[in-house]
Amino acid sequence: RVRPNNNPIVEPQLRLLRNPGSYSFPSNHSMNSFSVATVAVMYYPSLAFVLYPIAALVAMFRMYAGVHYFTDILAGATLGILLGGLLYKYLFSRYGLFKK
């Protein structure tokens, strides 16, 4: 779907630093930050209280900036957690990476 900044109803209410023109669903920033946080938390579980709030702030800023809807960042976060978990499991089982 189109981004909020390209929606004629919402666009006048936004103050954007830049105007992205691509589609918004899902949020790649949210997906990337949550996937990195998930891989790191699976290796260092004690960092969950630090990394997931940082990833959530990245995701929420995308909505605050007016370039994503809430469902865009929710889908990006969900995909990021799933992909991060799959990546960790794949690298651990296939290559033996992330062994303590």
Coordinates of N, CA, C and O in Angstrom, one line a residue, residues 29-69:
H29 N 13.0 -1.3 8.0 CA 13.8 -0.9 9.1 C 13.4 -1.7 10.4 O 14.2 -2.1 11.1
S30 N 12.1 -1.9 10.5 CA 11.6 -2.7 11.6 C 12.1 -4.2 11.5 O 12.5 -4.8 12.5
M31 N 12.0 -4.7 10.3 CA 12.4 -6.1 10.1 C 13.9 -6.3 10.4 O 14.3 -7.2 11.1
N32 N 14.7 -5.4 9.9 CA 16.2 -5.5 10.1 C 16.5 -5.3 11.6 O 17.3 -6.1 12.1
S33 N 16.0 -4.3 12.3 CA 16.3 -4.1 13.7 C 15.9 -5.3 14.6 O 16.6 -5.7 15.4
F34 N 14.7 -5.8 14.3 CA 14.2 -7.0 15.1 C 15.0 -8.2 14.8 O 15.2 -9.1 15.6
S35 N 15.4 -8.4 13.5 CA 16.1 -9.6 13.2 C 17.5 -9.6 13.8 O 18.0 -10.6 14.4
V36 N 18.2 -8.5 13.8 CA 19.5 -8.4 14.5 C 19.3 -8.6 16.0 O 20.1 -9.3 16.6
A37 N 18.3 -7.9 16.6 CA 18.1 -8.1 18.0 C 17.8 -9.6 18.4 O 18.3 -10.1 19.4
T38 N 17.0 -10.3 17.5 CA 16.7 -11.6 17.8 C 17.9 -12.5 17.8 O 18.1 -13.4 18.7
V39 N 18.8 -12.4 16.8 CA 20.0 -13.2 16.7 C 20.9 -12.9 17.9 O 21.4 -13.8 18.5
A40 N 21.0 -11.6 18.3 CA 21.9 -11.3 19.4 C 21.3 -11.8 20.7 O 22.0 -12.3 21.6
V41 N 20.0 -11.7 20.9 CA 19.3 -12.2 22.1 C 19.4 -13.7 22.2 O 19.5 -14.3 23.3
M42 N 19.3 -14.4 21.1 CA 19.4 -15.9 21.2 C 20.8 -16.3 21.6 O 21.0 -17.3 22.2
Y43 N 21.8 -15.5 21.3 CA 23.2 -15.8 21.8 C 23.4 -15.2 23.2 O 24.1 -15.9 24.0
Y44 N 22.9 -14.0 23.4 CA 23.1 -13.4 24.7 C 21.7 -13.1 25.3 O 21.2 -11.9 25.1
P45 N 21.0 -14.0 25.9 CA 19.6 -13.7 26.4 C 19.5 -12.6 27.4 O 18.5 -11.9 27.4
S46 N 20.5 -12.2 28.1 CA 20.5 -11.1 29.0 C 20.3 -9.8 28.4 O 20.0 -8.8 29.0
L47 N 20.6 -9.7 27.1 CA 20.5 -8.4 26.4 C 19.1 -8.1 25.9 O 18.9 -7.1 25.3
A48 N 18.2 -9.0 26.1 CA 16.8 -8.8 25.6 C 16.2 -7.5 26.1 O 15.5 -6.9 25.4
F49 N 16.5 -7.2 27.4 CA 15.9 -6.0 27.9 C 16.4 -4.7 27.3 O 15.9 -3.6 27.6
V50 N 17.5 -4.8 26.6 CA 18.2 -3.6 26.0 C 17.9 -3.6 24.5 O 17.5 -2.6 23.9
L51 N 18.0 -4.7 23.8 CA 18.0 -4.8 22.4 C 16.6 -4.7 21.8 O 16.3 -4.0 20.8
Y52 N 15.6 -5.3 22.4 CA 14.2 -5.3 21.9 C 13.6 -3.9 22.1 O 12.9 -3.4 21.2
P53 N 13.8 -3.2 23.2 CA 13.4 -1.8 23.3 C 14.0 -0.9 22.2 O 13.3 0.0 21.7
I54 N 15.3 -1.1 21.9 CA 15.9 -0.3 20.9 C 15.3 -0.6 19.6 O 15.0 0.3 18.8
A55 N 15.1 -1.8 19.3 CA 14.4 -2.2 18.0 C 13.0 -1.6 17.9 O 12.6 -1.2 16.9
A56 N 12.3 -1.6 19.1 CA 11.0 -1.0 19.1 C 11.0 0.5 18.9 O 10.1 1.0 18.2
L57 N 12.0 1.1 19.4 CA 12.1 2.6 19.2 C 12.4 2.9 17.7 O 11.9 3.8 17.1
V58 N 13.2 2.1 17.1 CA 13.5 2.2 15.6 C 12.2 2.1 14.9 O 11.9 2.9 14.0
A59 N 11.4 1.0 15.2 CA 10.2 0.8 14.5 C 9.2 1.9 14.7 O 8.5 2.4 13.8
M60 N 9.0 2.4 16.0 CA 8.1 3.4 16.3 C 8.4 4.7 15.7 O 7.6 5.5 15.3
F61 N 9.7 5.0 15.5 CA 10.1 6.2 14.9 C 9.7 6.3 13.4 O 9.4 7.3 12.9
R62 N 9.7 5.1 12.8 CA 9.2 5.1 11.4 C 7.8 5.5 11.3 O 7.4 6.2 10.3
M63 N 7.0 5.2 12.3 CA 5.6 5.6 12.3 C 5.5 7.1 12.6 O 4.8 7.9 12.0
Y64 N 6.3 7.5 13.6 CA 6.3 8.9 14.0 C 6.8 9.8 12.8 O 6.3 10.9 12.6
A65 N 7.7 9.3 12.0 CA 8.2 10.1 10.9 C 7.2 10.2 9.8 O 7.4 10.9 8.9
G66 N 6.2 9.4 9.8 CA 5.1 9.4 8.8 C 5.4 8.6 7.6 O 4.7 8.9 6.6
V67 N 6.3 7.7 7.7 CA 6.5 6.9 6.5 C 6.0 5.4 6.6 O 6.1 4.7 5.6
H68 N 5.4 5.1 7.7 CA 4.8 3.8 7.9 C 3.5 3.9 8.8 O 3.5 4.7 9.6
Y69 N 2.6 3.0 8.5 CA 1.5 2.8 9.4 C 1.9 1.8 10.5 O 2.9 1.1 10.4

